[in-house]
């Protein structure tokens, strides 16, 4: 070995030794002794805060600083690349775990959870898998063997896995990938079932980008997820990558509504790859806008109890994929290139310690919530005949959580003027009435009107019923929203 190589090896061993020698308890105490890191600010909100860990981070020029920051700030991490297929199985049946092991061991030494990324993806695949067109049975065998070996290797240690990554296109179709095209669309189900067998205690996710708000892609993911769950396929959560930009921002209402619809399926939610890129040149105004986006994203996420972790795709702009992958963009993270805390860092620290926020919640009405619903039209609205006494049911509504209004959007053509109202009742369709909404004809099916009712009385958690009173008629109800 050359002197130079030995020096690098020695330095890296030295740099990584000190923290490795500590017990989790010691390192936890050390974290608490200094200023609290982000994860401890988030502790009483029951959300883990994390980042990727860079490839061979123990060899970076500033490895000790990197490790110090990472262990101080985070309690969950995702190895950026070194768990990907190409790195783990570079030759058929040859598994190389050394680098990934190092990420996992380091995290374990510091009491930090590891999020496994990723098992089945169309990118970061080895040449051997791509060069010869293997038949379906071979592809299934390769997929199973990879899942068994990798999850088996980290059994009980990596507790969350992105089993399938990026399976859907922007047009809302299943992506044509080597897995999809050679196995068929059931590759997703096969991978998830195999993963459950490989480590029954691991949380299994589908992870994708551009699925944070309601759009064609997230709706396809939603429908796919729903079908998988209905068929009993083991799927525990969704990973929302969230690679964003200051320029594009985020539609926050759509974001909350989208998170809610996935939560309503009984899934846990994971933010897996958050970054907010800036289109160069960087200006103070853009940094401020970035901070405000980070703050608002965190506030929304913290108000959603099903969100289990919020991870960023890095923490310092010095080590980020943005510069190399998106020319003309940079600086999407919370520390700058010189390790200075950015406004975005302050913004998320403030969000983490702020009082829980309440955001108006729009409930897109599911067909089954009507006692006689007879259809859902193309954009998801309910079309139904309303009879006197028909009701919509909302489970587990927290009246204490600050909402005081209920807004309903509807259109109708056939109601008699003056005859109609919606009564808001607690716990049964004939329970205590807490609000009343008069419903007047809107002049047609496509003519919508929003009506708001103030809720008086009622506290704590209840099943809330919206009961329709009046003559028989037909209505088109788009949504009901609880507002502050
Ligand atoms: C990126 C890494 O950050 C880069 O270093 C690598 O060159 C390409 O992959 N979605 C994902 C991640 O699921 O695995 C990608 O990571 C970023 C987009």
XYZ file of N, CA and C in Angstrom, residues 109-274:
498
model
N -24.294 3.258 16.010
C -23.453 3.700 17.121
C -23.983 4.985 17.744
N -24.728 5.745 16.954
C -25.228 7.033 17.439
C -26.727 7.025 17.640
N -27.272 5.833 17.696
C -28.687 5.725 17.988
C -29.551 6.384 16.916
N -29.111 6.285 15.704
C -29.811 6.914 14.583
C -30.411 5.799 13.722
N -31.677 5.956 13.357
C -32.330 4.924 12.539
C -31.865 5.034 11.089
N -31.956 3.923 10.370
C -31.566 3.943 8.946
C -32.790 3.616 8.094
N -32.952 4.437 7.072
C -34.021 4.235 6.085
C -33.345 3.630 4.846
N -33.789 2.465 4.452
C -33.123 1.749 3.356
C -33.612 2.212 1.991
N -32.659 2.617 1.162
C -33.007 3.166 -0.164
C -32.042 2.576 -1.188
N -32.436 1.804 -2.056
C -33.748 1.301 -2.402
C -33.566 -0.074 -3.013
N -34.598 -0.883 -3.061
C -34.407 -2.250 -3.559
C -34.698 -2.363 -5.059
N -35.871 -1.955 -5.479
C -36.259 -2.152 -6.880
C -36.514 -0.793 -7.530
N -35.613 -0.417 -8.413
C -35.643 0.892 -9.085
C -35.111 0.675 -10.495
N -35.488 1.567 -11.402
C -35.006 1.402 -12.781
C -33.651 2.057 -12.988
N -33.193 2.826 -11.989
C -31.886 3.462 -12.142
C -30.895 2.824 -11.176
N -29.636 3.179 -11.365
C -28.567 2.660 -10.519
C -28.524 1.125 -10.553
N -28.739 0.601 -11.764
C -28.674 -0.856 -11.929
C -27.311 -1.236 -12.511
N -26.828 -2.447 -12.210
C -25.538 -2.865 -12.757
C -25.652 -3.258 -14.240
N -24.528 -3.184 -14.930
C -24.507 -3.521 -16.363
C -25.065 -4.922 -16.616
N -24.655 -5.854 -15.770
C -25.021 -7.252 -16.043
C -26.529 -7.452 -16.111
N -27.246 -6.613 -15.407
C -28.701 -6.767 -15.377
C -29.348 -6.149 -16.615
N -28.640 -5.181 -17.190
C -29.237 -4.448 -18.302
C -28.839 -5.000 -19.664
N -27.609 -5.564 -19.727
C -27.093 -5.838 -21.074
C -27.811 -6.971 -21.809
N -28.124 -8.074 -21.112
C -28.797 -9.146 -21.852
C -30.267 -9.195 -21.444
N -31.140 -9.302 -22.430
C -32.576 -9.327 -22.088
C -32.951 -10.648 -21.411
N -33.023 -10.617 -20.114
C -33.296 -11.836 -19.355
C -34.790 -12.153 -19.378
N -35.130 -13.422 -19.401
C -36.556 -13.782 -19.405
C -37.223 -13.484 -18.061
N -38.550 -13.471 -18.080
C -39.345 -13.103 -16.907
C -38.951 -13.901 -15.663
N -38.825 -15.212 -15.835
C -38.550 -16.047 -14.648
C -37.205 -15.674 -14.027
N -36.240 -15.352 -14.870
C -34.922 -14.927 -14.363
C -35.034 -13.607 -13.610
N -35.814 -12.692 -14.195
C -35.947 -11.374 -13.566
C -36.625 -11.503 -12.193
N -37.611 -12.367 -12.114
C -38.280 -12.564 -10.812
C -37.292 -13.180 -9.825
N -36.523 -14.144 -10.308
C -35.551 -14.797 -9.417
C -34.511 -13.783 -8.933
N -34.075 -12.908 -9.834
C -33.072 -11.895 -9.461
C -33.666 -10.923 -8.430
N -34.896 -10.516 -8.703
C -35.557 -9.571 -7.788
C -35.698 -10.197 -6.396
N -36.186 -11.419 -6.368
C -36.381 -12.094 -5.072
C -35.061 -12.265 -4.330
N -34.069 -12.700 -5.071
C -32.768 -12.983 -4.449
C -32.160 -11.688 -3.891
N -32.325 -10.602 -4.649
C -31.783 -9.320 -4.191
C -32.495 -8.874 -2.909
N -33.813 -8.942 -2.943
C -34.594 -8.525 -1.761
C -34.241 -9.407 -0.563
N -34.219 -10.706 -0.777
C -33.911 -11.627 0.337
C -32.537 -11.328 0.930
N -31.567 -11.151 0.044
C -30.187 -11.026 0.528
C -29.963 -9.690 1.226
N -30.460 -8.619 0.614
C -30.195 -7.295 1.190
C -31.015 -7.095 2.465
N -32.296 -7.397 2.390
C -33.111 -7.222 3.609
C -32.684 -8.220 4.679
N -32.284 -9.403 4.251
C -31.811 -10.409 5.203
C -30.547 -9.939 5.909
N -29.667 -9.342 5.151
C -28.403 -8.854 5.720
C -28.654 -7.813 6.823
N -29.669 -6.979 6.591
C -29.942 -5.899 7.566
C -31.194 -6.175 8.397
N -31.565 -7.428 8.460
C -32.815 -7.797 9.155
C -32.847 -7.227 10.578
N -33.941 -6.560 10.910
C -34.093 -6.006 12.258
C -33.266 -4.750 12.487
N -32.448 -4.367 11.525
C -31.579 -3.196 11.711
C -32.038 -2.044 10.813
N -32.329 -2.349 9.569
C -32.944 -1.309 8.725
C -34.445 -1.551 8.799
N -35.127 -0.618 9.419
C -36.538 -0.879 9.760
C -37.536 -0.278 8.773
N -37.011 0.499 7.816
C -37.894 1.097 6.799
C -37.203 0.903 5.454
N -37.939 0.405 4.483
C -37.340 0.193 3.158
C -38.170 0.832 2.051
N -37.518 1.556 1.159
C -38.145 1.934 -0.111
C -38.045 0.684 -0.975
N -39.096 -0.107 -0.962
C -39.024 -1.383 -1.695
C -39.047 -1.097 -3.189
N -39.988 -0.256 -3.611
C -40.071 0.113 -5.021
C -39.910 1.624 -5.114
N -39.031 2.047 -5.987
C -38.765 3.475 -6.141
C -39.222 3.946 -7.516
N -39.932 5.049 -7.542
C -40.318 5.757 -8.770
C -41.031 4.894 -9.812
N -42.102 4.196 -9.417
C -42.763 3.313 -10.389
C -43.718 4.014 -11.358
N -43.953 5.328 -11.168
C -45.020 5.984 -11.949
C -44.469 7.163 -12.747
N -45.039 7.379 -13.930
C -44.587 8.496 -14.775
C -45.404 9.754 -14.464
N -44.929 10.866 -14.994
C -45.629 12.136 -14.809
C -47.009 12.117 -15.438
N -47.219 11.238 -16.415
C -48.532 11.170 -17.064
C -49.500 10.266 -16.310
N -49.036 9.747 -15.164
C -49.935 8.917 -14.368
C -50.050 7.494 -14.879
N -48.971 6.983 -15.474
C -48.962 5.579 -15.931
C -47.860 4.842 -15.181
N -47.960 3.519 -15.192
C -46.844 2.753 -14.637
C -45.645 2.952 -15.570
N -44.502 3.201 -14.991
C -43.297 3.485 -15.778
C -42.792 2.206 -16.462
N -42.401 2.374 -17.728
C -41.769 1.235 -18.410
C -40.339 1.122 -17.932
N -40.074 0.120 -17.173
C -38.722 -0.086 -16.657
C -38.345 -1.528 -16.959
N -37.109 -1.840 -16.670
C -36.644 -3.196 -16.905
C -37.454 -4.192 -16.060
N -37.892 -3.754 -14.891
C -38.685 -4.633 -14.020
C -40.101 -4.773 -14.562
N -40.691 -3.635 -14.879
C -42.065 -3.638 -15.373
C -42.158 -4.397 -16.698
N -41.237 -4.082 -17.598
C -41.385 -4.626 -18.948
C -41.058 -6.117 -19.021
N -40.173 -6.565 -18.145
C -39.814 -7.993 -18.224
C -40.635 -8.869 -17.283
N -41.161 -8.265 -16.224
C -41.950 -9.082 -15.284
C -43.448 -8.856 -15.491
N -43.798 -7.630 -15.834
C -45.219 -7.272 -15.916
C -45.556 -6.385 -14.736
N -46.761 -5.776 -14.783
C -47.031 -4.766 -13.754
C -47.142 -5.341 -12.347
N -47.247 -6.650 -12.247
C -47.309 -7.261 -10.905
C -45.955 -7.260 -10.201
N -44.926 -6.707 -10.862
C -43.610 -6.696 -10.202
C -43.672 -5.960 -8.863
N -44.538 -4.954 -8.781
C -44.626 -4.158 -7.542
C -45.173 -5.031 -6.414
N -46.241 -5.715 -6.736
C -46.855 -6.595 -5.736
C -45.889 -7.714 -5.334
N -45.227 -8.300 -6.325
C -44.292 -9.395 -6.029
C -43.162 -8.906 -5.125
N -42.663 -7.707 -5.425
C -41.553 -7.163 -4.624
C -42.001 -6.922 -3.180
N -43.190 -6.349 -3.022
C -43.669 -6.053 -1.666
C -43.910 -7.340 -0.868
N -44.515 -8.318 -1.524
C -44.781 -9.578 -0.809
C -43.470 -10.241 -0.400
N -42.506 -10.197 -1.299
C -41.219 -10.819 -0.992
C -40.530 -10.078 0.160
N -40.639 -8.757 0.131
C -39.997 -7.949 1.170
C -40.597 -8.255 2.535
N -41.891 -8.442 2.592
C -42.528 -8.758 3.880
C -41.989 -10.068 4.447
N -41.793 -11.032 3.532
C -41.233 -12.326 3.974
C -39.790 -12.167 4.437
N -39.036 -11.346 3.707
C -37.596 -11.231 3.994
C -37.352 -10.624 5.378
N -38.142 -9.622 5.739
C -38.031 -9.065 7.093
C -39.418 -8.592 7.532
N -40.145 -9.460 8.218
C -41.540 -9.120 8.575
C -41.658 -7.882 9.451
N -40.578 -7.483 10.108
C -40.705 -6.325 11.000
C -40.442 -4.997 10.280
N -39.996 -5.034 9.055
C -39.650 -3.776 8.359
C -40.895 -3.105 7.789
N -40.880 -1.774 7.791
C -41.952 -0.993 7.168
C -41.633 -0.894 5.673
N -42.614 -1.213 4.861
C -42.391 -1.301 3.418
C -43.055 -0.133 2.693
N -42.272 0.561 1.879
C -42.789 1.756 1.213
C -42.652 1.690 -0.299
N -43.508 2.485 -0.952
C -43.271 2.894 -2.336
C -42.863 4.354 -2.239
N -41.811 4.728 -2.944
C -41.254 6.078 -2.845
C -41.288 6.706 -4.246
N -41.698 7.972 -4.328
C -41.712 8.581 -5.668
C -41.587 10.098 -5.574
N -41.290 10.732 -6.718
C -41.175 12.187 -6.751
C -42.410 12.792 -7.425
N -42.583 14.088 -7.224
C -43.757 14.801 -7.776
C -45.083 14.174 -7.376
N -45.142 13.661 -6.172
C -46.407 13.084 -5.705
C -46.897 13.775 -4.431
N -46.317 14.933 -4.107
C -46.691 15.586 -2.844
C -48.033 16.295 -2.935
N -48.383 16.770 -4.125
C -49.684 17.446 -4.264
C -50.583 16.595 -5.160
N -51.815 17.044 -5.319
C -52.746 16.257 -6.134
C -52.501 16.532 -7.609
N -52.117 15.524 -8.315
C -51.895 15.628 -9.754
C -52.068 14.232 -10.353
N -51.849 14.113 -11.659
C -52.100 12.815 -12.297
C -51.225 11.706 -11.715
N -49.979 12.096 -11.405
C -49.037 11.095 -10.905
C -49.429 10.616 -9.499
N -49.729 11.585 -8.622
C -50.068 11.175 -7.249
C -51.407 10.439 -7.223
N -52.305 10.800 -8.151
C -53.597 10.107 -8.180
C -53.419 8.664 -8.656
N -52.506 8.470 -9.606
C -52.210 7.091 -10.032
C -51.593 6.310 -8.855
N -50.688 6.971 -8.130
C -50.067 6.309 -6.980
C -51.132 5.962 -5.935
N -52.040 6.909 -5.737
C -53.123 6.689 -4.769
C -53.980 5.483 -5.186
N -54.364 5.466 -6.459
C -55.219 4.362 -6.922
C -54.487 3.023 -6.857
N -53.220 3.059 -7.232
C -52.411 1.840 -7.179
C -52.323 1.340 -5.737
N -52.038 2.265 -4.831
C -51.901 1.932 -3.422
C -53.185 1.314 -2.880
N -54.296 1.954 -3.243
C -55.597 1.490 -2.770
C -55.858 0.054 -3.254
N -55.566 -0.167 -4.527
C -55.785 -1.518 -5.075
C -54.883 -2.539 -4.383
N -53.635 -2.155 -4.165
C -52.706 -3.085 -3.510
C -53.237 -3.438 -2.121
N -53.661 -2.415 -1.391
C -54.147 -2.656 -0.027
C -55.403 -3.531 -0.047
N -56.279 -3.248 -1.010
C -57.515 -4.047 -1.099
C -57.205 -5.516 -1.355
N -56.123 -5.752 -2.058
C -55.748 -7.156 -2.344
C -54.861 -7.746 -1.252
N -54.659 -6.997 -0.171
C -53.879 -7.529 0.952
C -52.374 -7.530 0.716
N -51.913 -6.729 -0.240
C -50.471 -6.655 -0.483
C -49.833 -5.850 0.656
N -48.729 -6.333 1.210
C -48.138 -5.619 2.346
C -47.466 -4.310 1.925
N -48.093 -3.222 2.298
C -47.551 -1.894 2.027
C -47.870 -1.054 3.257
N -46.840 -0.486 3.876
C -47.056 0.229 5.142
C -47.064 1.737 4.989
N -46.434 2.225 3.930
C -46.353 3.678 3.838
C -45.930 4.146 2.461
N -45.969 5.457 2.322
C -45.559 6.099 1.071
C -44.392 7.034 1.386
N -43.392 7.014 0.523
C -42.294 7.970 0.613
C -42.534 9.076 -0.406
N -42.613 10.300 0.087
C -42.786 11.460 -0.795
C -41.411 12.114 -0.918
N -40.834 12.075 -2.086
C -39.455 12.579 -2.212
C -39.381 14.080 -1.944
N -40.184 14.853 -2.653
C -40.230 16.313 -2.486
C -38.952 17.037 -2.879
N -38.509 16.809 -4.114
C -37.450 17.656 -4.668
C -38.145 18.891 -5.248
N -38.001 20.009 -4.572
C -38.764 21.204 -4.936
C -37.828 22.312 -5.386
N -38.421 23.408 -5.850
C -37.597 24.579 -6.150
C -38.287 25.835 -5.635
N -37.469 26.805 -5.305
C -37.986 28.091 -4.825
C -38.903 28.687 -5.881
N -38.523 28.524 -7.141
C -39.279 29.102 -8.235
C -40.697 28.511 -8.315
N -40.795 27.197 -8.220
C -42.106 26.555 -8.367
C -42.942 26.602 -7.089
N -42.285 26.619 -5.945
C -43.048 26.647 -4.694
C -43.867 25.382 -4.513
N -44.958 25.508 -3.784
C -45.801 24.332 -3.510
C -47.228 24.802 -3.264
N -48.180 24.071 -3.806
C -49.584 24.368 -3.532
C -49.926 23.705 -2.195
N -49.955 24.495 -1.138
C -50.044 23.921 0.207
C -51.391 23.261 0.487
N -52.427 23.840 -0.077
C -53.720 23.223 0.203
C -53.815 21.842 -0.443
N -53.316 21.774 -1.657
C -53.313 20.495 -2.361
C -52.388 19.497 -1.653
N -51.305 20.015 -1.113
C -50.347 19.186 -0.357
C -51.051 18.532 0.840
N -51.723 19.348 1.642
C -52.404 18.798 2.819
C -53.488 17.803 2.423
N -54.218 18.161 1.382
C -55.317 17.284 0.963
C -54.772 15.934 0.487
N -53.649 16.023 -0.207
C -53.029 14.798 -0.718
C -52.515 13.914 0.427
N -51.849 14.545 1.390
C -51.352 13.773 2.536
C -52.521 13.106 3.248
N -53.618 13.861 3.342
C -54.784 13.323 4.037
C -55.347 12.105 3.316
N -55.405 12.174 1.980
C -56.045 11.033 1.297
C -55.188 9.773 1.438
N -53.866 9.929 1.465
C -53.032 8.744 1.685
C -53.154 8.268 3.136
N -53.243 9.213 4.069
C -53.414 8.821 5.476
C -54.721 8.068 5.664
N -55.752 8.534 4.963
C -57.059 7.896 5.104
C -57.044 6.431 4.657
N -56.030 6.059 3.894
C -55.901 4.644 3.514
C -55.253 3.832 4.638
N -54.905 4.526 5.713
C -54.293 3.825 6.852
C -52.786 3.716 6.740
N -52.197 4.540 5.867
C -50.747 4.440 5.639
C -49.963 5.437 6.481
N -48.726 5.087 6.771
C -47.800 6.033 7.388
C -47.117 6.814 6.256
N -46.785 8.071 6.532
C -46.191 8.916 5.495
C -44.752 9.277 5.870
N -43.894 9.274 4.874
C -42.474 9.563 5.087
C -42.044 10.592 4.039
N -41.447 11.679 4.506
C -40.873 12.624 3.550
C -39.418 12.185 3.415
N -39.030 11.833 2.204
C -37.771 11.096 2.080
C -36.612 11.886 1.477
N -36.896 12.898 0.647
C -35.775 13.490 -0.098
C -35.944 14.999 -0.270
N -36.430 15.657 0.754
C -36.752 17.077 0.619
C -35.521 17.936 0.308
